[in-house]
Amino acid sequence: MKNRLTPFYWMTLPAVALFFVFMTLPALQGLYYSFTNWNGFGDQYDMVGFKNYINLFADENVWNAYGFTIKYAIVATIFINIISLLIALGLNAKIKYRNFFRAIYFLPNILSILIVGYIFNYLFSNVFPIWGENLGLTALSTNILGSQDLAWVGVVSVAIWQGIAFNTILYLAGLQTIPTDLYEASNLDGASKWREFWSITFPLIAPFFTINMVLAMKNSLMVFDLIVAMTNGGPGRATQSIAHLIYTGGFEGGEFAYQSANAIIYFILIAIISIIQLRFLQRRESDM
């Protein structure tokens, strides 16, 4: 028996070692430095205990970043799942060129987030204002990324456009698992499409809905690349996410230890939200 398991150990140990070196060890180092005043460059630092954690709760920039990130994550998660589910239902129907449309809708997921961000930055800054002036549309005539009140709308809209691609594929996979006999039986009973959706389709794809909600929320809370490419946290700090604040403050602002503490709080927040989502949505699955 031991001889048979030896190859599996040899395949597993390198992966475990790499994960520990590049993931676990840096996380533990970050936890350690969060109790110091290290600036990330020098060799000298002192232990300060929970001072960094206490100062986080009095930092206006931190509260602003958390407020923007949570608002961004909630809006993006809701719209991504609603739109991707509607698209999946349409692509699951018997329509012409179905495979072609599936490939088109999945295309945004293939593109790099940075590339998408830079492209839409150019569109919002140069193309859309020209269109707005030519069409007489005041809403498009100005660059919304330059507005502190509307910049987040531009960032969220791009995130939704790219995010629906992956979620649509997962919903399509869930729809493929539903037996067609159930729909034939509902048609014989005279059930409407709306009733058919709530009584058959949605309950049977509930596990996929749970996965999509958790992944969309987690990815939205961790937004970084899109912020860097589109606004770099501006104008001012109107679109600065938690991840962007940790990066700029820790690696550019000499706040390595302080932002390490912020990263620990950030990790705990994402873990708590994900656990709550899973428990609540899985409970709903069992009630359906």
mmCIF file of C-alpha atoms in Angstrom:
data_model
loop_
_atom_site.group_PDB
_atom_site.id
_atom_site.type_symbol
_atom_site.label_atom_id
_atom_site.label_comp_id
_atom_site.label_asym_id
_atom_site.label_seq_id
_atom_site.Cartn_x
_atom_site.Cartn_y
_atom_site.Cartn_z
ATOM 1 C CA MET A 1 0.000 0.000 0.000
ATOM 2 C CA LYS A 2 2.828 2.402 0.892
ATOM 3 C CA ASN A 3 4.535 1.709 -2.431
ATOM 4 C CA ARG A 4 1.344 2.572 -4.281
ATOM 5 C CA LEU A 5 0.970 5.902 -2.445
ATOM 6 C CA THR A 6 4.591 6.957 -2.927
ATOM 7 C CA PRO A 7 4.043 8.514 -6.418
ATOM 8 C CA PHE A 8 1.130 10.555 -5.047
ATOM 9 C CA TYR A 9 3.295 11.913 -2.243
ATOM 10 C CA TRP A 10 6.019 12.878 -4.727
ATOM 11 C CA MET A 11 3.453 14.727 -6.849
ATOM 12 C CA THR A 12 1.810 16.447 -3.858
ATOM 13 C CA LEU A 13 4.855 17.538 -1.859
ATOM 14 C CA PRO A 14 6.283 19.933 -4.523
ATOM 15 C CA ALA A 15 2.894 21.658 -4.812
ATOM 16 C CA VAL A 16 2.597 21.953 -1.028
ATOM 17 C CA ALA A 17 6.151 23.304 -0.785
ATOM 18 C CA LEU A 18 5.549 25.894 -3.505
ATOM 19 C CA PHE A 19 2.261 26.958 -1.910
ATOM 20 C CA PHE A 20 3.968 27.357 1.466
ATOM 21 C CA VAL A 21 6.901 29.349 0.075
ATOM 22 C CA PHE A 22 4.906 31.714 -2.146
ATOM 23 C CA MET A 23 1.595 31.950 -0.266
ATOM 24 C CA THR A 24 1.685 30.820 3.361
ATOM 25 C CA LEU A 25 5.118 32.190 4.289
ATOM 26 C CA PRO A 26 4.494 35.717 2.908
ATOM 27 C CA ALA A 27 1.130 35.766 4.701
ATOM 28 C CA LEU A 28 2.796 34.843 7.992
ATOM 29 C CA GLN A 29 5.486 37.471 7.408
ATOM 30 C CA GLY A 30 2.798 40.067 6.740
ATOM 31 C CA LEU A 31 1.061 39.093 9.976
ATOM 32 C CA TYR A 32 4.335 39.518 11.861
ATOM 33 C CA TYR A 33 5.152 42.896 10.296
ATOM 34 C CA SER A 34 1.646 44.172 11.076
ATOM 35 C CA PHE A 35 2.728 44.365 14.724
ATOM 36 C CA THR A 36 5.777 46.499 13.877
ATOM 37 C CA ASN A 37 6.464 49.967 12.468
ATOM 38 C CA TRP A 38 8.613 48.773 9.543
ATOM 39 C CA ASN A 39 8.476 51.024 6.480
ATOM 40 C CA GLY A 40 9.362 48.223 4.053
ATOM 41 C CA PHE A 41 12.860 49.491 3.190
ATOM 42 C CA GLY A 42 15.155 49.826 6.192
ATOM 43 C CA ASP A 43 16.518 47.195 8.542
ATOM 44 C CA GLN A 44 15.380 48.881 11.744
ATOM 45 C CA TYR A 45 11.907 48.520 13.191
ATOM 46 C CA ASP A 46 10.210 48.207 16.559
ATOM 47 C CA MET A 47 7.313 46.147 17.819
ATOM 48 C CA VAL A 48 4.246 48.350 18.318
ATOM 49 C CA GLY A 49 1.650 45.735 19.225
ATOM 50 C CA PHE A 50 -1.890 46.510 18.046
ATOM 51 C CA LYS A 51 -1.158 50.173 17.335
ATOM 52 C CA ASN A 52 -1.504 49.725 13.560
ATOM 53 C CA TYR A 53 -4.852 47.985 13.933
ATOM 54 C CA ILE A 54 -6.164 50.692 16.261
ATOM 55 C CA ASN A 55 -5.036 53.473 13.917
ATOM 56 C CA LEU A 56 -6.859 51.832 10.996
ATOM 57 C CA PHE A 57 -10.234 52.548 12.597
ATOM 58 C CA ALA A 58 -9.398 56.263 12.838
ATOM 59 C CA ASP A 59 -8.044 56.582 9.287
ATOM 60 C CA GLU A 60 -10.441 58.385 6.953
ATOM 61 C CA ASN A 61 -8.702 57.028 3.837
ATOM 62 C CA VAL A 62 -9.198 53.466 5.063
ATOM 63 C CA TRP A 63 -12.910 54.043 5.715
ATOM 64 C CA ASN A 64 -13.262 55.645 2.272
ATOM 65 C CA ALA A 65 -11.583 52.648 0.598
ATOM 66 C CA TYR A 66 -13.751 50.143 2.462
ATOM 67 C CA GLY A 67 -16.898 52.122 1.683
ATOM 68 C CA PHE A 68 -16.124 52.296 -2.030
ATOM 69 C CA THR A 69 -15.085 48.638 -2.250
ATOM 70 C CA ILE A 70 -18.191 47.320 -0.492
ATOM 71 C CA LYS A 71 -20.492 49.527 -2.596
ATOM 72 C CA TYR A 72 -18.677 48.453 -5.741
ATOM 73 C CA ALA A 73 -18.826 44.755 -4.777
ATOM 74 C CA ILE A 74 -22.549 44.779 -3.958
ATOM 75 C CA VAL A 75 -23.575 46.552 -7.177
ATOM 76 C CA ALA A 76 -21.249 44.477 -9.373
ATOM 77 C CA THR A 77 -22.295 41.160 -7.810
ATOM 78 C CA ILE A 78 -26.020 41.837 -8.207
ATOM 79 C CA PHE A 79 -25.874 43.039 -11.798
ATOM 80 C CA ILE A 80 -23.342 40.430 -12.926
ATOM 81 C CA ASN A 81 -25.546 37.591 -11.732
ATOM 82 C CA ILE A 82 -28.819 39.043 -13.020
ATOM 83 C CA ILE A 83 -27.471 39.819 -16.488
ATOM 84 C CA SER A 84 -25.432 36.605 -16.826
ATOM 85 C CA LEU A 85 -28.434 34.478 -15.808
ATOM 86 C CA LEU A 86 -30.643 36.204 -18.394
ATOM 87 C CA ILE A 87 -27.995 35.735 -21.081
ATOM 88 C CA ALA A 88 -27.535 32.076 -20.112
ATOM 89 C CA LEU A 89 -31.282 31.469 -20.392
ATOM 90 C CA GLY A 90 -31.261 33.009 -23.862
ATOM 91 C CA LEU A 91 -28.208 31.068 -25.002
ATOM 92 C CA ASN A 92 -29.671 27.838 -23.643
ATOM 93 C CA ALA A 93 -32.731 28.199 -25.870
ATOM 94 C CA LYS A 94 -32.886 26.648 -29.315
ATOM 95 C CA ILE A 95 -31.728 29.616 -31.383
ATOM 96 C CA LYS A 96 -29.683 29.878 -34.552
ATOM 97 C CA TYR A 97 -25.918 30.397 -34.224
ATOM 98 C CA ARG A 98 -26.098 29.512 -30.532
ATOM 99 C CA ASN A 99 -22.459 28.406 -30.326
ATOM 100 C CA PHE A 100 -21.334 31.586 -32.056
ATOM 101 C CA PHE A 101 -23.132 33.783 -29.533
ATOM 102 C CA ARG A 102 -21.706 31.722 -26.666
ATOM 103 C CA ALA A 103 -18.196 32.402 -27.936
ATOM 104 C CA ILE A 104 -18.934 36.132 -28.332
ATOM 105 C CA TYR A 105 -20.265 36.461 -24.787
ATOM 106 C CA PHE A 106 -17.268 34.579 -23.366
ATOM 107 C CA LEU A 107 -14.757 36.785 -25.196
ATOM 108 C CA PRO A 108 -14.474 39.462 -22.426
ATOM 109 C CA ASN A 109 -13.267 36.799 -19.995
ATOM 110 C CA ILE A 110 -10.300 36.000 -22.262
ATOM 111 C CA LEU A 111 -9.051 39.588 -22.344
ATOM 112 C CA SER A 112 -6.688 40.860 -19.669
ATOM 113 C CA ILE A 113 -8.318 43.088 -17.044
ATOM 114 C CA LEU A 114 -5.550 45.669 -17.491
ATOM 115 C CA ILE A 115 -6.056 45.767 -21.260
ATOM 116 C CA VAL A 116 -9.814 46.123 -20.843
ATOM 117 C CA GLY A 117 -9.297 48.880 -18.293
ATOM 118 C CA TYR A 118 -6.949 50.891 -20.496
ATOM 119 C CA ILE A 119 -9.249 50.517 -23.509
ATOM 120 C CA PHE A 120 -12.306 51.751 -21.614
ATOM 121 C CA ASN A 121 -10.247 54.535 -20.045
ATOM 122 C CA TYR A 122 -9.554 55.774 -23.571
ATOM 123 C CA LEU A 123 -13.205 55.340 -24.575
ATOM 124 C CA PHE A 124 -14.524 57.262 -21.575
ATOM 125 C CA SER A 125 -11.900 59.992 -21.996
ATOM 126 C CA ASN A 126 -11.931 60.496 -25.774
ATOM 127 C CA VAL A 127 -14.557 58.545 -27.708
ATOM 128 C CA PHE A 128 -17.734 58.764 -25.623
ATOM 129 C CA PRO A 129 -17.513 62.576 -25.080
ATOM 130 C CA ILE A 130 -17.234 63.100 -28.855
ATOM 131 C CA TRP A 131 -20.254 60.864 -29.431
ATOM 132 C CA GLY A 132 -22.153 62.740 -26.751
ATOM 133 C CA GLU A 133 -21.412 66.121 -28.345
ATOM 134 C CA ASN A 134 -22.371 64.906 -31.832
ATOM 135 C CA LEU A 135 -25.596 63.304 -30.611
ATOM 136 C CA GLY A 136 -26.456 66.103 -28.220
ATOM 137 C CA LEU A 137 -26.391 63.810 -25.194
ATOM 138 C CA THR A 138 -25.216 65.723 -22.134
ATOM 139 C CA ALA A 139 -24.651 62.538 -20.114
ATOM 140 C CA LEU A 140 -22.004 61.341 -22.598
ATOM 141 C CA SER A 141 -20.413 64.700 -23.398
ATOM 142 C CA THR A 142 -18.143 64.639 -20.341
ATOM 143 C CA ASN A 143 -15.690 62.050 -19.050
ATOM 144 C CA ILE A 144 -17.415 60.474 -16.043
ATOM 145 C CA LEU A 145 -14.089 59.045 -14.848
ATOM 146 C CA GLY A 146 -13.133 62.627 -14.000
ATOM 147 C CA SER A 147 -16.149 63.101 -11.745
ATOM 148 C CA GLN A 148 -15.896 62.168 -8.069
ATOM 149 C CA ASP A 149 -19.616 61.335 -8.002
ATOM 150 C CA LEU A 150 -19.809 59.288 -11.214
ATOM 151 C CA ALA A 151 -16.361 57.720 -11.642
ATOM 152 C CA TRP A 152 -17.408 54.608 -9.717
ATOM 153 C CA VAL A 153 -20.284 54.076 -12.183
ATOM 154 C CA GLY A 154 -17.832 53.850 -15.080
ATOM 155 C CA VAL A 155 -15.602 51.398 -13.216
ATOM 156 C CA VAL A 156 -18.523 49.213 -12.124
ATOM 157 C CA SER A 157 -20.040 49.142 -15.622
ATOM 158 C CA VAL A 158 -16.784 47.819 -17.099
ATOM 159 C CA ALA A 159 -16.465 45.252 -14.299
ATOM 160 C CA ILE A 160 -19.998 44.038 -15.011
ATOM 161 C CA TRP A 161 -19.308 43.822 -18.750
ATOM 162 C CA GLN A 162 -16.311 41.582 -18.178
ATOM 163 C CA GLY A 163 -17.677 39.673 -15.191
ATOM 164 C CA ILE A 164 -20.822 38.372 -16.883
ATOM 165 C CA ALA A 165 -18.742 36.263 -19.302
ATOM 166 C CA PHE A 166 -17.499 33.722 -16.746
ATOM 167 C CA ASN A 167 -20.763 33.611 -14.782
ATOM 168 C CA THR A 168 -22.732 33.029 -17.972
ATOM 169 C CA ILE A 169 -20.684 29.917 -18.690
ATOM 170 C CA LEU A 170 -21.342 28.554 -15.198
ATOM 171 C CA TYR A 171 -25.074 29.210 -15.498
ATOM 172 C CA LEU A 172 -25.085 27.526 -18.900
ATOM 173 C CA ALA A 173 -23.409 24.483 -17.358
ATOM 174 C CA GLY A 174 -26.111 24.401 -14.702
ATOM 175 C CA LEU A 175 -28.917 24.713 -17.232
ATOM 176 C CA GLN A 176 -27.493 21.780 -19.185
ATOM 177 C CA THR A 177 -27.998 19.524 -16.134
ATOM 178 C CA ILE A 178 -31.786 20.068 -16.049
ATOM 179 C CA PRO A 179 -33.700 17.149 -17.650
ATOM 180 C CA THR A 180 -35.874 18.256 -20.569
ATOM 181 C CA ASP A 181 -38.605 15.901 -19.350
ATOM 182 C CA LEU A 182 -39.429 18.373 -16.574
ATOM 183 C CA TYR A 183 -40.118 21.145 -19.065
ATOM 184 C CA GLU A 184 -42.239 18.831 -21.222
ATOM 185 C CA ALA A 185 -44.298 17.900 -18.174
ATOM 186 C CA SER A 186 -44.753 21.553 -17.209
ATOM 187 C CA ASN A 187 -45.932 22.390 -20.733
ATOM 188 C CA LEU A 188 -48.539 19.646 -20.504
ATOM 189 C CA ASP A 189 -49.730 21.124 -17.204
ATOM 190 C CA GLY A 190 -50.007 24.561 -18.816
ATOM 191 C CA ALA A 191 -47.375 26.246 -16.654
ATOM 192 C CA SER A 192 -46.241 29.706 -17.761
ATOM 193 C CA LYS A 193 -42.607 30.492 -18.498
ATOM 194 C CA TRP A 194 -42.362 32.551 -15.314
ATOM 195 C CA ARG A 195 -43.770 29.698 -13.227
ATOM 196 C CA GLU A 196 -41.504 27.263 -15.026
ATOM 197 C CA PHE A 197 -38.469 29.360 -14.131
ATOM 198 C CA TRP A 198 -39.258 29.669 -10.416
ATOM 199 C CA SER A 199 -40.489 26.092 -9.948
ATOM 200 C CA ILE A 200 -38.014 24.172 -12.128
ATOM 201 C CA THR A 201 -35.109 26.176 -13.510
ATOM 202 C CA PHE A 202 -33.989 28.273 -10.562
ATOM 203 C CA PRO A 203 -34.273 25.575 -7.855
ATOM 204 C CA LEU A 204 -32.209 23.159 -9.962
ATOM 205 C CA ILE A 205 -29.461 25.680 -10.714
ATOM 206 C CA ALA A 206 -29.394 27.001 -7.139
ATOM 207 C CA PRO A 207 -25.923 25.467 -6.463
ATOM 208 C CA PHE A 208 -24.556 27.315 -9.499
ATOM 209 C CA PHE A 209 -26.205 30.515 -8.276
ATOM 210 C CA THR A 210 -24.434 30.070 -4.938
ATOM 211 C CA ILE A 211 -21.056 29.566 -6.618
ATOM 212 C CA ASN A 212 -21.536 32.579 -8.887
ATOM 213 C CA MET A 213 -22.624 34.858 -6.063
ATOM 214 C CA VAL A 214 -19.660 33.923 -3.869
ATOM 215 C CA LEU A 215 -17.110 34.176 -6.690
ATOM 216 C CA ALA A 216 -18.512 37.475 -7.986
ATOM 217 C CA MET A 217 -18.484 39.013 -4.507
ATOM 218 C CA LYS A 218 -14.985 37.750 -3.748
ATOM 219 C CA ASN A 219 -13.566 38.976 -7.058
ATOM 220 C CA SER A 220 -15.276 42.354 -6.660
ATOM 221 C CA LEU A 221 -13.943 42.849 -3.142
ATOM 222 C CA MET A 222 -10.439 42.124 -4.447
ATOM 223 C CA VAL A 223 -10.640 44.596 -7.351
ATOM 224 C CA PHE A 224 -7.246 46.118 -8.155
ATOM 225 C CA ASP A 225 -6.171 45.833 -11.805
ATOM 226 C CA LEU A 226 -9.262 47.585 -13.135
ATOM 227 C CA ILE A 227 -8.806 50.475 -10.712
ATOM 228 C CA VAL A 228 -5.151 50.899 -11.704
ATOM 229 C CA ALA A 229 -5.961 50.922 -15.414
ATOM 230 C CA MET A 230 -9.037 53.164 -15.362
ATOM 231 C CA THR A 231 -8.673 55.714 -12.545
ATOM 232 C CA ASN A 232 -5.665 54.795 -10.364
ATOM 233 C CA GLY A 233 -7.937 55.455 -7.411
ATOM 234 C CA GLY A 234 -8.997 58.933 -8.557
ATOM 235 C CA PRO A 235 -10.274 61.487 -8.955
ATOM 236 C CA GLY A 236 -8.889 62.193 -5.517
ATOM 237 C CA ARG A 237 -9.642 58.957 -3.667
ATOM 238 C CA ALA A 238 -13.151 58.507 -5.055
ATOM 239 C CA THR A 239 -12.440 55.080 -6.588
ATOM 240 C CA GLN A 240 -9.639 53.817 -4.378
ATOM 241 C CA SER A 241 -10.281 50.188 -3.457
ATOM 242 C CA ILE A 242 -8.869 48.427 -0.416
ATOM 243 C CA ALA A 243 -6.362 46.473 -2.499
ATOM 244 C CA HIS A 244 -5.213 49.660 -4.251
ATOM 245 C CA LEU A 245 -4.792 51.444 -0.918
ATOM 246 C CA ILE A 246 -2.761 48.551 0.493
ATOM 247 C CA TYR A 247 -0.503 48.525 -2.563
ATOM 248 C CA THR A 248 0.083 52.276 -2.854
ATOM 249 C CA GLY A 249 0.436 52.823 0.875
ATOM 250 C CA GLY A 250 2.578 49.765 1.507
ATOM 251 C CA PHE A 251 4.951 49.859 -1.452
ATOM 252 C CA GLU A 252 4.929 53.542 -2.395
ATOM 253 C CA GLY A 253 4.024 55.369 0.787
ATOM 254 C CA GLY A 254 6.360 53.729 3.305
ATOM 255 C CA GLU A 255 3.447 52.208 5.271
ATOM 256 C CA PHE A 256 4.358 48.556 4.852
ATOM 257 C CA ALA A 257 3.578 47.480 8.426
ATOM 258 C CA TYR A 258 0.480 49.680 8.622
ATOM 259 C CA GLN A 259 -0.931 48.352 5.343
ATOM 260 C CA SER A 260 0.007 44.797 6.389
ATOM 261 C CA ALA A 261 -2.416 45.243 9.280
ATOM 262 C CA ASN A 262 -4.957 46.566 6.782
ATOM 263 C CA ALA A 263 -4.411 43.467 4.633
ATOM 264 C CA ILE A 264 -5.093 41.190 7.613
ATOM 265 C CA ILE A 265 -8.387 42.987 8.313
ATOM 266 C CA TYR A 266 -9.134 42.829 4.596
ATOM 267 C CA PHE A 267 -8.574 39.057 4.534
ATOM 268 C CA ILE A 268 -10.807 38.543 7.587
ATOM 269 C CA LEU A 269 -13.559 40.651 5.998
ATOM 270 C CA ILE A 270 -13.529 38.652 2.748
ATOM 271 C CA ALA A 271 -13.524 35.367 4.682
ATOM 272 C CA ILE A 272 -16.480 36.429 6.848
ATOM 273 C CA ILE A 273 -18.523 37.667 3.882
ATOM 274 C CA SER A 274 -17.816 34.477 1.900
ATOM 275 C CA ILE A 275 -18.780 32.227 4.828
ATOM 276 C CA ILE A 276 -22.016 34.163 5.438
ATOM 277 C CA GLN A 277 -22.877 33.984 1.745
ATOM 278 C CA LEU A 278 -22.239 30.245 1.587
ATOM 279 C CA ARG A 279 -24.279 29.430 4.664
ATOM 280 C CA PHE A 280 -27.207 31.650 3.704
ATOM 281 C CA LEU A 281 -27.360 30.548 0.059
ATOM 282 C CA GLN A 282 -26.843 26.863 0.852
ATOM 283 C CA ARG A 283 -29.659 27.070 3.371
ATOM 284 C CA ARG A 284 -31.880 28.490 0.640
ATOM 285 C CA GLU A 285 -30.849 25.601 -1.625
ATOM 286 C CA SER A 286 -32.147 23.094 0.910
ATOM 287 C CA ASP A 287 -35.418 25.029 1.303
ATOM 288 C CA MET A 288 -36.174 24.970 -2.431
#
